[in-house]
mmCIF file of C-alpha atoms and ligand atoms in Angstrom:
data_model
loop_
_atom_site.group_PDB
_atom_site.id
_atom_site.type_symbol
_atom_site.label_atom_id
_atom_site.label_comp_id
_atom_site.label_asym_id
_atom_site.label_seq_id
_atom_site.Cartn_x
_atom_site.Cartn_y
_atom_site.Cartn_z
ATOM 1 C CA MET X 1 -60.880 -192.375 -54.792
ATOM 2 C CA THR X 2 -59.065 -192.302 -51.449
ATOM 3 C CA ALA X 3 -60.761 -191.247 -48.206
ATOM 4 C CA PRO X 4 -59.995 -187.630 -47.270
ATOM 5 C CA VAL X 5 -57.336 -187.079 -44.579
ATOM 6 C CA LEU X 6 -59.006 -183.833 -43.511
ATOM 7 C CA ARG X 7 -62.716 -183.175 -43.469
ATOM 8 C CA VAL X 8 -63.905 -179.750 -42.332
ATOM 9 C CA GLN X 9 -67.628 -179.637 -41.672
ATOM 10 C CA ASP X 10 -69.753 -176.528 -41.170
ATOM 11 C CA LEU X 11 -67.024 -174.666 -39.278
ATOM 12 C CA VAL X 12 -68.062 -171.393 -37.603
ATOM 13 C CA VAL X 13 -65.775 -168.979 -35.745
ATOM 14 C CA ASN X 14 -67.243 -165.839 -34.147
ATOM 15 C CA PHE X 15 -65.360 -162.986 -32.512
ATOM 16 C CA THR X 16 -67.397 -161.210 -29.863
ATOM 17 C CA SER X 17 -66.618 -157.698 -28.682
ATOM 18 C CA PHE X 18 -68.437 -154.949 -26.771
ATOM 19 C CA THR X 19 -69.172 -151.311 -27.641
ATOM 20 C CA GLY X 20 -71.033 -148.412 -26.026
ATOM 21 C CA GLY X 21 -69.093 -148.062 -22.757
ATOM 22 C CA ILE X 22 -70.209 -149.337 -19.372
ATOM 23 C CA LEU X 23 -73.758 -147.939 -19.385
ATOM 24 C CA GLN X 24 -74.836 -148.904 -22.887
ATOM 25 C CA ARG X 25 -72.740 -151.955 -23.275
ATOM 26 C CA LYS X 26 -73.698 -153.764 -26.465
ATOM 27 C CA GLU X 27 -72.389 -157.093 -27.689
ATOM 28 C CA ARG X 28 -71.286 -157.306 -31.328
ATOM 29 C CA VAL X 29 -70.549 -160.537 -33.092
ATOM 30 C CA LEU X 30 -68.241 -160.818 -36.075
ATOM 31 C CA ARG X 31 -68.710 -164.064 -37.959
ATOM 32 C CA ALA X 32 -65.153 -164.541 -39.301
ATOM 33 C CA VAL X 33 -65.776 -168.095 -40.555
ATOM 34 C CA ASN X 34 -69.355 -168.814 -41.501
ATOM 35 C CA GLY X 35 -70.079 -172.499 -42.066
ATOM 36 C CA ILE X 36 -67.076 -173.649 -44.111
ATOM 37 C CA SER X 37 -66.950 -177.281 -45.301
ATOM 38 C CA PHE X 38 -64.411 -179.065 -47.506
ATOM 39 C CA ASP X 39 -62.482 -182.320 -47.834
ATOM 40 C CA LEU X 40 -58.753 -182.648 -48.466
ATOM 41 C CA ASN X 41 -57.198 -185.839 -49.808
ATOM 42 C CA ALA X 42 -53.729 -187.174 -49.008
ATOM 43 C CA GLY X 43 -51.175 -185.531 -51.299
ATOM 44 C CA GLU X 44 -53.661 -182.915 -52.499
ATOM 45 C CA THR X 45 -53.174 -179.129 -52.489
ATOM 46 C CA LEU X 46 -56.160 -176.919 -51.796
ATOM 47 C CA GLY X 47 -55.709 -173.223 -52.537
ATOM 48 C CA ILE X 48 -57.772 -170.821 -50.416
ATOM 49 C CA VAL X 49 -58.161 -167.320 -51.823
ATOM 50 C CA GLY X 50 -60.015 -164.154 -50.846
ATOM 51 C CA GLU X 51 -59.333 -160.493 -50.088
ATOM 52 C CA THR X 52 -57.912 -159.482 -46.717
ATOM 53 C CA GLY X 53 -60.601 -159.995 -44.081
ATOM 54 C CA SER X 54 -62.228 -162.988 -45.812
ATOM 55 C CA GLY X 55 -61.512 -165.253 -42.832
ATOM 56 C CA LYS X 56 -58.676 -167.295 -44.330
ATOM 57 C CA SER X 57 -56.286 -167.048 -41.374
ATOM 58 C CA THR X 58 -59.084 -167.616 -38.872
ATOM 59 C CA LEU X 59 -60.086 -170.759 -40.759
ATOM 60 C CA ALA X 60 -56.456 -171.978 -40.736
ATOM 61 C CA ARG X 61 -56.112 -171.313 -37.012
ATOM 62 C CA ALA X 62 -59.406 -173.029 -36.231
ATOM 63 C CA ILE X 63 -58.325 -176.135 -38.177
ATOM 64 C CA LEU X 64 -55.106 -176.224 -36.139
ATOM 65 C CA GLY X 65 -57.015 -175.692 -32.888
ATOM 66 C CA LEU X 66 -55.202 -172.391 -32.222
ATOM 67 C CA ILE X 67 -58.664 -170.753 -32.043
ATOM 68 C CA LYS X 68 -61.730 -172.504 -30.696
ATOM 69 C CA ALA X 69 -64.502 -172.983 -33.260
ATOM 70 C CA ASN X 70 -68.032 -172.036 -32.145
ATOM 71 C CA ARG X 71 -69.537 -174.783 -34.249
ATOM 72 C CA GLY X 72 -68.555 -177.532 -36.654
ATOM 73 C CA ARG X 73 -66.073 -180.339 -36.899
ATOM 74 C CA VAL X 74 -62.472 -180.762 -38.037
ATOM 75 C CA MET X 75 -62.092 -184.453 -38.777
ATOM 76 C CA TRP X 76 -58.450 -185.547 -39.069
ATOM 77 C CA GLU X 77 -58.283 -189.177 -40.177
ATOM 78 C CA GLY X 78 -61.665 -189.786 -38.606
ATOM 79 C CA GLU X 79 -60.960 -187.992 -35.293
ATOM 80 C CA ASP X 80 -62.676 -184.687 -34.431
ATOM 81 C CA LEU X 81 -59.904 -182.250 -33.468
ATOM 82 C CA THR X 82 -62.392 -179.756 -32.005
ATOM 83 C CA LEU X 83 -63.123 -182.221 -29.192
ATOM 84 C CA LEU X 84 -59.493 -182.786 -28.149
ATOM 85 C CA GLY X 85 -57.872 -181.355 -25.037
ATOM 86 C CA GLU X 86 -54.767 -179.179 -25.213
ATOM 87 C CA GLU X 87 -52.228 -181.979 -24.778
ATOM 88 C CA GLU X 88 -53.917 -184.245 -27.325
ATOM 89 C CA LEU X 89 -54.026 -181.364 -29.791
ATOM 90 C CA ARG X 90 -50.371 -180.612 -29.157
ATOM 91 C CA GLN X 91 -49.513 -184.177 -30.124
ATOM 92 C CA LYS X 92 -51.347 -183.674 -33.430
ATOM 93 C CA ARG X 93 -48.889 -180.863 -34.273
ATOM 94 C CA LYS X 94 -46.489 -183.610 -35.318
ATOM 95 C CA GLU X 95 -48.865 -184.330 -38.172
ATOM 96 C CA ILE X 96 -50.283 -180.872 -38.950
ATOM 97 C CA GLN X 97 -47.982 -177.875 -39.269
ATOM 98 C CA ILE X 98 -48.286 -174.230 -40.290
ATOM 99 C CA VAL X 99 -46.060 -171.831 -42.239
ATOM 100 C CA PHE X 100 -46.756 -168.150 -41.482
ATOM 101 C CA GLN X 101 -47.008 -165.106 -43.712
ATOM 102 C CA ASP X 102 -44.162 -162.949 -42.492
ATOM 103 C CA PRO X 103 -41.045 -165.112 -42.380
ATOM 104 C CA VAL X 104 -38.848 -162.492 -40.724
ATOM 105 C CA ALA X 105 -41.323 -161.621 -37.955
ATOM 106 C CA SER X 106 -42.268 -165.246 -37.284
ATOM 107 C CA LEU X 107 -38.677 -166.376 -36.589
ATOM 108 C CA ASN X 108 -37.147 -165.731 -33.174
ATOM 109 C CA PRO X 109 -34.273 -163.282 -33.864
ATOM 110 C CA ARG X 110 -32.243 -164.640 -30.929
ATOM 111 C CA MET X 111 -32.202 -168.224 -32.222
ATOM 112 C CA THR X 112 -29.923 -169.550 -34.950
ATOM 113 C CA ALA X 113 -31.379 -171.169 -38.078
ATOM 114 C CA GLY X 114 -30.376 -174.545 -36.654
ATOM 115 C CA ASP X 115 -32.121 -173.865 -33.321
ATOM 116 C CA ILE X 116 -35.291 -172.691 -35.078
ATOM 117 C CA ILE X 117 -35.491 -175.698 -37.397
ATOM 118 C CA SER X 118 -34.664 -178.258 -34.707
ATOM 119 C CA GLU X 119 -36.870 -176.825 -31.942
ATOM 120 C CA PRO X 120 -39.873 -179.077 -32.791
ATOM 121 C CA LEU X 121 -37.556 -182.126 -32.604
ATOM 122 C CA TRP X 122 -36.415 -181.195 -29.074
ATOM 123 C CA THR X 123 -40.029 -180.568 -28.068
ATOM 124 C CA PHE X 124 -41.459 -183.844 -29.328
ATOM 125 C CA TYR X 125 -38.381 -186.094 -29.025
ATOM 126 C CA PRO X 126 -36.454 -184.714 -26.009
ATOM 127 C CA HIS X 127 -34.345 -187.853 -25.792
ATOM 128 C CA MET X 128 -33.122 -187.738 -29.372
ATOM 129 C CA ALA X 129 -29.307 -187.786 -29.569
ATOM 130 C CA PRO X 130 -27.908 -184.272 -30.284
ATOM 131 C CA LEU X 131 -25.878 -185.580 -33.225
ATOM 132 C CA GLN X 132 -28.987 -187.075 -34.761
ATOM 133 C CA VAL X 133 -30.862 -183.777 -34.284
ATOM 134 C CA GLU X 134 -28.044 -181.900 -35.992
ATOM 135 C CA GLU X 135 -27.934 -184.366 -38.853
ATOM 136 C CA ARG X 136 -31.675 -184.088 -39.402
ATOM 137 C CA THR X 137 -31.509 -180.278 -39.204
ATOM 138 C CA ARG X 138 -28.689 -180.059 -41.769
ATOM 139 C CA GLY X 139 -30.627 -182.493 -43.969
ATOM 140 C CA MET X 140 -33.745 -180.318 -43.784
ATOM 141 C CA MET X 141 -31.698 -177.222 -44.687
ATOM 142 C CA LYS X 142 -30.508 -178.992 -47.827
ATOM 143 C CA VAL X 143 -34.038 -180.092 -48.711
ATOM 144 C CA VAL X 144 -35.295 -176.490 -48.661
ATOM 145 C CA GLY X 145 -32.322 -175.088 -50.584
ATOM 146 C CA LEU X 146 -30.265 -173.637 -47.701
ATOM 147 C CA LEU X 147 -26.595 -174.374 -47.157
ATOM 148 C CA PRO X 148 -26.101 -176.669 -44.151
ATOM 149 C CA ASN X 149 -23.043 -174.638 -43.158
ATOM 150 C CA GLN X 150 -25.420 -171.692 -42.448
ATOM 151 C CA ILE X 151 -26.763 -173.616 -39.468
ATOM 152 C CA ASN X 152 -25.322 -171.197 -36.879
ATOM 153 C CA ARG X 153 -26.451 -167.996 -38.569
ATOM 154 C CA TYR X 154 -29.213 -165.765 -37.195
ATOM 155 C CA PRO X 155 -32.392 -164.731 -39.096
ATOM 156 C CA HIS X 156 -31.091 -161.190 -39.787
ATOM 157 C CA GLU X 157 -28.217 -162.729 -41.761
ATOM 158 C CA PHE X 158 -30.684 -164.269 -44.231
ATOM 159 C CA SER X 159 -32.872 -162.667 -46.944
ATOM 160 C CA GLY X 160 -36.699 -162.764 -46.675
ATOM 161 C CA GLY X 161 -36.874 -165.715 -49.074
ATOM 162 C CA GLN X 162 -34.227 -167.620 -47.100
ATOM 163 C CA CYS X 163 -36.097 -166.903 -43.854
ATOM 164 C CA GLN X 164 -39.205 -168.434 -45.385
ATOM 165 C CA ARG X 165 -37.102 -171.487 -46.321
ATOM 166 C CA ILE X 166 -36.137 -171.728 -42.634
ATOM 167 C CA GLY X 167 -39.848 -171.547 -41.706
ATOM 168 C CA ILE X 168 -40.641 -174.288 -44.221
ATOM 169 C CA ALA X 169 -37.777 -176.499 -42.951
ATOM 170 C CA ARG X 170 -39.077 -176.077 -39.405
ATOM 171 C CA SER X 171 -42.601 -177.023 -40.502
ATOM 172 C CA LEU X 172 -41.329 -180.188 -42.211
ATOM 173 C CA VAL X 173 -38.801 -181.425 -39.658
ATOM 174 C CA LEU X 174 -41.331 -183.667 -37.894
ATOM 175 C CA ASN X 175 -42.516 -185.275 -41.147
ATOM 176 C CA PRO X 176 -46.052 -183.850 -40.993
ATOM 177 C CA ARG X 177 -48.841 -185.148 -43.238
ATOM 178 C CA LEU X 178 -50.536 -181.753 -43.680
ATOM 179 C CA VAL X 179 -48.941 -178.317 -43.904
ATOM 180 C CA ILE X 180 -51.064 -175.165 -43.888
ATOM 181 C CA CYS X 181 -49.245 -172.268 -45.550
ATOM 182 C CA ASP X 182 -50.907 -168.974 -44.594
ATOM 183 C CA GLU X 183 -49.903 -166.453 -47.274
ATOM 184 C CA PRO X 184 -46.332 -167.768 -47.258
ATOM 185 C CA VAL X 185 -45.169 -165.508 -50.090
ATOM 186 C CA SER X 186 -47.222 -162.334 -49.553
ATOM 187 C CA ALA X 187 -44.422 -160.574 -47.668
ATOM 188 C CA LEU X 188 -41.776 -161.510 -50.254
ATOM 189 C CA ASP X 189 -40.553 -159.736 -53.397
ATOM 190 C CA VAL X 190 -42.388 -160.800 -56.549
ATOM 191 C CA SER X 191 -39.129 -162.224 -57.933
ATOM 192 C CA ILE X 192 -38.780 -164.555 -54.922
ATOM 193 C CA GLN X 193 -42.437 -165.623 -54.731
ATOM 194 C CA ALA X 194 -42.223 -168.130 -57.597
ATOM 195 C CA GLN X 195 -39.111 -169.750 -56.087
ATOM 196 C CA ILE X 196 -40.867 -170.414 -52.790
ATOM 197 C CA ILE X 197 -44.060 -171.637 -54.508
ATOM 198 C CA ASN X 198 -41.989 -174.015 -56.674
ATOM 199 C CA LEU X 199 -40.137 -175.257 -53.598
ATOM 200 C CA LEU X 200 -43.429 -175.999 -51.814
ATOM 201 C CA LYS X 201 -44.789 -177.724 -54.908
ATOM 202 C CA ASP X 202 -41.669 -179.904 -55.231
ATOM 203 C CA LEU X 203 -41.720 -180.807 -51.545
ATOM 204 C CA GLN X 204 -45.428 -181.535 -51.635
ATOM 205 C CA GLN X 205 -44.905 -183.981 -54.491
ATOM 206 C CA LYS X 206 -41.734 -185.561 -53.093
ATOM 207 C CA LEU X 207 -43.094 -186.020 -49.590
ATOM 208 C CA GLY X 208 -46.711 -186.762 -50.568
ATOM 209 C CA LEU X 209 -47.948 -184.002 -48.245
ATOM 210 C CA ALA X 210 -51.443 -182.621 -48.141
ATOM 211 C CA LEU X 211 -51.162 -178.851 -48.454
ATOM 212 C CA ILE X 212 -53.461 -175.911 -47.827
ATOM 213 C CA PHE X 213 -52.035 -172.854 -49.574
ATOM 214 C CA ILE X 214 -53.634 -169.547 -48.617
ATOM 215 C CA ALA X 215 -53.242 -166.372 -50.704
ATOM 216 C CA HIS X 216 -55.146 -163.155 -51.398
ATOM 217 C CA ASP X 217 -54.371 -163.282 -55.105
ATOM 218 C CA LEU X 218 -55.533 -165.951 -57.554
ATOM 219 C CA SER X 219 -52.321 -165.727 -59.577
ATOM 220 C CA LEU X 220 -50.321 -167.166 -56.667
ATOM 221 C CA VAL X 221 -52.294 -170.381 -56.196
ATOM 222 C CA LYS X 222 -52.718 -171.370 -59.843
ATOM 223 C CA HIS X 223 -49.652 -173.552 -60.301
ATOM 224 C CA ILE X 224 -49.668 -175.245 -56.929
ATOM 225 C CA SER X 225 -53.356 -176.089 -56.331
ATOM 226 C CA ASN X 226 -55.428 -179.066 -57.404
ATOM 227 C CA ARG X 227 -58.615 -177.373 -56.237
ATOM 228 C CA ILE X 228 -59.318 -173.823 -55.085
ATOM 229 C CA MET X 229 -61.800 -172.456 -52.563
ATOM 230 C CA VAL X 230 -62.724 -168.786 -52.907
ATOM 231 C CA MET X 231 -63.825 -167.128 -49.647
ATOM 232 C CA TYR X 232 -65.648 -163.841 -49.100
ATOM 233 C CA MET X 233 -66.548 -162.457 -45.660
ATOM 234 C CA GLY X 234 -66.240 -165.841 -43.988
ATOM 235 C CA SER X 235 -68.206 -167.873 -46.539
ATOM 236 C CA ALA X 236 -67.185 -170.088 -49.445
ATOM 237 C CA MET X 237 -68.300 -168.608 -52.763
ATOM 238 C CA GLU X 238 -66.860 -171.331 -54.957
ATOM 239 C CA LEU X 239 -64.883 -174.560 -54.648
ATOM 240 C CA SER X 240 -63.645 -175.764 -58.022
ATOM 241 C CA GLN X 241 -61.025 -177.799 -59.818
ATOM 242 C CA ARG X 242 -58.101 -175.589 -60.816
ATOM 243 C CA GLU X 243 -58.484 -175.802 -64.621
ATOM 244 C CA ALA X 244 -62.212 -175.089 -64.555
ATOM 245 C CA LEU X 245 -61.850 -172.156 -62.159
ATOM 246 C CA TYR X 246 -59.458 -170.179 -64.359
ATOM 247 C CA ARG X 247 -61.236 -171.060 -67.604
ATOM 248 C CA ARG X 248 -64.808 -170.584 -66.511
ATOM 249 C CA PRO X 249 -65.290 -169.400 -62.942
ATOM 250 C CA LEU X 250 -68.771 -170.065 -61.612
ATOM 251 C CA HIS X 251 -69.051 -167.177 -59.152
ATOM 252 C CA PRO X 252 -68.993 -163.440 -60.012
ATOM 253 C CA TYR X 253 -66.537 -162.862 -57.126
ATOM 254 C CA THR X 254 -64.079 -165.419 -58.524
ATOM 255 C CA HIS X 255 -64.443 -163.781 -61.932
ATOM 256 C CA ALA X 256 -63.736 -160.339 -60.444
ATOM 257 C CA LEU X 257 -60.698 -161.652 -58.545
ATOM 258 C CA ILE X 258 -59.210 -163.169 -61.712
ATOM 259 C CA LYS X 259 -59.834 -159.961 -63.642
ATOM 260 C CA SER X 260 -58.292 -157.877 -60.837
ATOM 261 C CA VAL X 261 -54.931 -159.644 -60.757
ATOM 262 C CA PRO X 262 -52.280 -156.984 -61.432
ATOM 263 C CA ILE X 263 -50.878 -157.037 -64.976
ATOM 264 C CA PRO X 264 -47.052 -156.818 -65.038
ATOM 265 C CA ASP X 265 -46.757 -155.077 -68.454
ATOM 266 C CA PRO X 266 -47.307 -151.313 -67.762
ATOM 267 C CA LYS X 267 -48.805 -150.585 -71.223
ATOM 268 C CA LEU X 268 -51.310 -153.423 -71.036
ATOM 269 C CA ALA X 269 -52.033 -152.568 -67.424
ATOM 270 C CA ALA X 270 -52.886 -148.946 -68.316
ATOM 271 C CA ARG X 271 -55.376 -150.149 -70.920
ATOM 272 C CA ALA X 272 -56.950 -152.761 -68.672
ATOM 273 C CA ARG X 273 -57.327 -150.348 -65.766
ATOM 274 C CA GLN X 274 -60.228 -148.669 -67.560
ATOM 275 C CA ASP X 275 -62.375 -151.546 -66.315
ATOM 276 C CA SER X 276 -62.773 -151.856 -62.591
ATOM 277 C CA TRP X 277 -63.820 -155.413 -61.904
ATOM 278 C CA LEU X 278 -64.154 -155.378 -58.162
ATOM 279 C CA ALA X 279 -66.349 -152.407 -57.319
ATOM 280 C CA GLY X 280 -66.364 -150.825 -53.870
ATOM 281 C CA ASP X 281 -65.059 -152.144 -50.581
ATOM 282 C CA MET X 282 -65.958 -155.138 -48.510
ATOM 283 C CA PRO X 283 -68.922 -154.142 -46.248
ATOM 284 C CA SER X 284 -68.491 -153.995 -42.463
ATOM 285 C CA PRO X 285 -68.266 -157.545 -41.115
ATOM 286 C CA TYR X 286 -70.425 -156.361 -38.171
ATOM 287 C CA ASP X 287 -73.246 -155.510 -40.564
ATOM 288 C CA PRO X 288 -73.069 -158.019 -43.429
ATOM 289 C CA PRO X 289 -75.489 -157.622 -46.358
ATOM 290 C CA LYS X 290 -78.733 -159.576 -46.243
ATOM 291 C CA GLY X 291 -79.308 -162.284 -48.850
ATOM 292 C CA CYS X 292 -76.168 -163.001 -50.893
ATOM 293 C CA ILE X 293 -73.254 -161.577 -48.967
ATOM 294 C CA PHE X 294 -71.619 -160.412 -52.236
ATOM 295 C CA ASN X 295 -74.695 -158.543 -53.510
ATOM 296 C CA THR X 296 -73.395 -155.010 -52.726
ATOM 297 C CA ARG X 297 -70.539 -155.520 -55.216
ATOM 298 C CA CYS X 298 -72.065 -157.891 -57.749
ATOM 299 C CA PRO X 299 -72.795 -156.605 -61.275
ATOM 300 C CA TYR X 300 -75.146 -159.542 -61.924
ATOM 301 C CA LYS X 301 -77.442 -159.249 -58.923
ATOM 302 C CA VAL X 302 -81.195 -159.708 -59.263
ATOM 303 C CA SER X 303 -83.857 -158.908 -56.673
ATOM 304 C CA ARG X 304 -83.779 -162.238 -54.840
ATOM 305 C CA CYS X 305 -80.021 -161.753 -54.223
ATOM 306 C CA GLN X 306 -80.974 -159.125 -51.603
ATOM 307 C CA THR X 307 -83.247 -161.456 -49.648
ATOM 308 C CA ASP X 308 -82.243 -165.117 -50.168
ATOM 309 C CA VAL X 309 -78.888 -166.523 -49.092
ATOM 310 C CA PRO X 310 -77.571 -168.772 -51.899
ATOM 311 C CA ALA X 311 -76.464 -172.171 -50.573
ATOM 312 C CA LEU X 312 -73.164 -173.653 -51.723
ATOM 313 C CA ARG X 313 -74.379 -176.249 -54.205
ATOM 314 C CA ARG X 314 -72.839 -178.758 -56.534
ATOM 315 C CA MET X 315 -73.059 -178.049 -60.242
ATOM 316 C CA GLU X 316 -73.334 -180.692 -62.943
ATOM 317 C CA GLN X 317 -69.578 -180.820 -63.606
ATOM 318 C CA GLY X 318 -68.888 -181.455 -59.912
ATOM 319 C CA ASP X 319 -67.680 -178.025 -58.779
ATOM 320 C CA TRP X 320 -69.402 -176.022 -56.047
ATOM 321 C CA VAL X 321 -70.852 -172.501 -56.114
ATOM 322 C CA ALA X 322 -72.988 -170.216 -53.938
ATOM 323 C CA CYS X 323 -74.810 -168.057 -56.488
ATOM 324 C CA HIS X 324 -78.493 -168.011 -57.503
ATOM 325 C CA GLN X 325 -77.570 -167.263 -61.087
ATOM 326 C CA ALA X 326 -74.740 -169.739 -61.644
ATOM 327 C CA GLU X 327 -76.572 -171.655 -64.404
ATOM 328 C CA ASP X 328 -77.383 -168.496 -66.346
ATOM 329 C CA LEU X 329 -74.057 -166.692 -66.230
ATOM 330 C CA ASP X 330 -71.230 -167.314 -68.663
ATOM 331 C CA LEU X 331 -68.146 -165.950 -66.941
ATOM 332 C CA SER X 332 -65.641 -167.594 -69.313
ATOM 333 C CA ILE X 333 -62.195 -166.045 -69.291
ATOM 334 C CA HIS X 334 -59.449 -166.207 -71.875
ATOM 335 C CA LEU X 335 -56.143 -165.917 -70.042
ATOM 336 C CA ASP X 336 -53.415 -164.541 -72.285
ATOM 337 C CA SER X 337 -50.296 -162.420 -72.012
ATOM 338 C CA ALA X 338 -52.517 -159.399 -71.366
ATOM 339 C CA SER X 339 -53.734 -160.832 -68.084
ATOM 340 C CA GLY X 340 -51.878 -160.990 -64.782
ATOM 341 C CA ILE X 341 -52.155 -164.780 -64.666
ATOM 342 C CA ASN X 342 -50.253 -167.211 -66.844
HETATM 343 N N1 ADP M 1 -58.639 -161.983 -32.845
HETATM 344 C C1 ADP M 1 -59.595 -161.326 -33.508
HETATM 345 N N2 ADP M 1 -60.525 -160.602 -32.849
HETATM 346 C C2 ADP M 1 -61.513 -159.944 -33.506
HETATM 347 N N3 ADP M 1 -61.664 -159.979 -34.849
HETATM 348 C C3 ADP M 1 -60.758 -160.676 -35.562
HETATM 349 C C4 ADP M 1 -59.680 -161.402 -34.937
HETATM 350 N N4 ADP M 1 -58.956 -162.019 -35.905
HETATM 351 C C5 ADP M 1 -59.543 -161.702 -37.075
HETATM 352 N N5 ADP M 1 -60.626 -160.901 -36.879
HETATM 353 C C6 ADP M 1 -61.543 -160.407 -37.921
HETATM 354 O O1 ADP M 1 -62.074 -161.534 -38.587
HETATM 355 C C7 ADP M 1 -62.187 -161.288 -39.978
HETATM 356 C C8 ADP M 1 -61.374 -162.321 -40.735
HETATM 357 O O2 ADP M 1 -59.997 -162.079 -40.469
HETATM 358 P P1 ADP M 1 -58.850 -163.037 -41.022
HETATM 359 O O3 ADP M 1 -59.194 -164.436 -40.701
HETATM 360 O O4 ADP M 1 -57.566 -162.515 -40.500
HETATM 361 O O5 ADP M 1 -58.974 -162.803 -42.593
HETATM 362 P P2 ADP M 1 -57.883 -163.014 -43.739
HETATM 363 O O6 ADP M 1 -56.833 -163.936 -43.241
HETATM 364 O O7 ADP M 1 -58.683 -163.552 -44.887
HETATM 365 O O8 ADP M 1 -57.356 -161.642 -44.034
HETATM 366 C C9 ADP M 1 -61.719 -159.855 -40.199
HETATM 367 O O9 ADP M 1 -62.854 -159.009 -40.225
HETATM 368 C C10 ADP M 1 -60.855 -159.588 -38.985
HETATM 369 O O10 ADP M 1 -60.848 -158.210 -38.665
HETATM 370 S S1 SF4 M 2 -76.337 -164.641 -55.793
HETATM 371 FE FE1 SF4 M 2 -76.774 -162.745 -56.881
HETATM 372 S S2 SF4 M 2 -75.541 -161.157 -55.859
HETATM 373 FE FE2 SF4 M 2 -74.756 -163.155 -55.252
HETATM 374 S S3 SF4 M 2 -73.109 -163.582 -56.641
HETATM 375 FE FE3 SF4 M 2 -74.920 -164.539 -57.506
HETATM 376 S S4 SF4 M 2 -75.817 -163.001 -58.873
HETATM 377 FE FE4 SF4 M 2 -74.332 -161.944 -57.569
HETATM 378 MG MG1 MG M 3 -54.722 -163.724 -43.184
#
């Protein structure tokens, strides 16, 4: 077993705002990331999944130091990134990169593909010879499946999928060791999503990268992840090996997410829709439920779920879950053509 390259320990990120006007000013705290811990090994892919508002992007930004954590540590090869100053953190960007959700919006429309991909090289290696920069940029375009002769084209001349390839090339141009992909395919057509996921998987294997792949849908992370963390309202509900998670999820929220994945076949979908697996909406993050945070939507809740917070604990087979009833529930799932996941 190798030592983890990234170790996130008890990370907390709060957003504070004020309500009530000047006279009755009241502070409200939103706990967007609530004590998240996990390890990531070199060359490993961790999927992070949860509905919108679960805290996935905030977690990603806190790991990168783009948002200050209120508590906890982000250990990168033994060094705590939360203690670094701005310049030291900036230097770490050579090793840790991010790919954003909306490829079109995240690319500067006034820069060519070549300028966008090579910008990190100019920033970190300002004395690099221009010919060498161009060579590396064309090389990166090839690696991500773009034609090097498109180097002088602007983002609007590319499709959404191609724009995301530009974003990926830019994230890889410095040879990082970890890339965090924050919903990299959510803004793309379904037909393009698999192409981008396969590209990331290939690159991850070829380059030996560690990858964090964030999505709001469990069908998107299945083929790329070694392990998957399921988040709900800032907390980890489950952290399991990929095979185990889809066969026998440990947490009722994971189970509901798997069962809620859209089914492509309209006939099967109409039949399956009779069961609603994920009841109700996520509660207000300013007034989270007491006890288990999932208890307002959980079909398996018992009385202690409304008073006691379940700790994330390790089960016999090595996977982690935060549910009082994990030993007693059998949430086995048989994935077949009538499910949205294959
Ligand atoms: N800059 C911010 N200021 C205040 N609240 C925020 C900010 N960014 C995110 N939030 C809130 O934090 C929670 C988690 O958001 P986010 O990390 O974006 O979740 P996800 O990426 O899973 O959709 C949400 O309730 C969101 O409204
Ligand atoms: S602790 Fe209780 S409410 Fe929470 S997921 Fe488990 S059974 Fe459901
Ligand atoms: Mg997000």
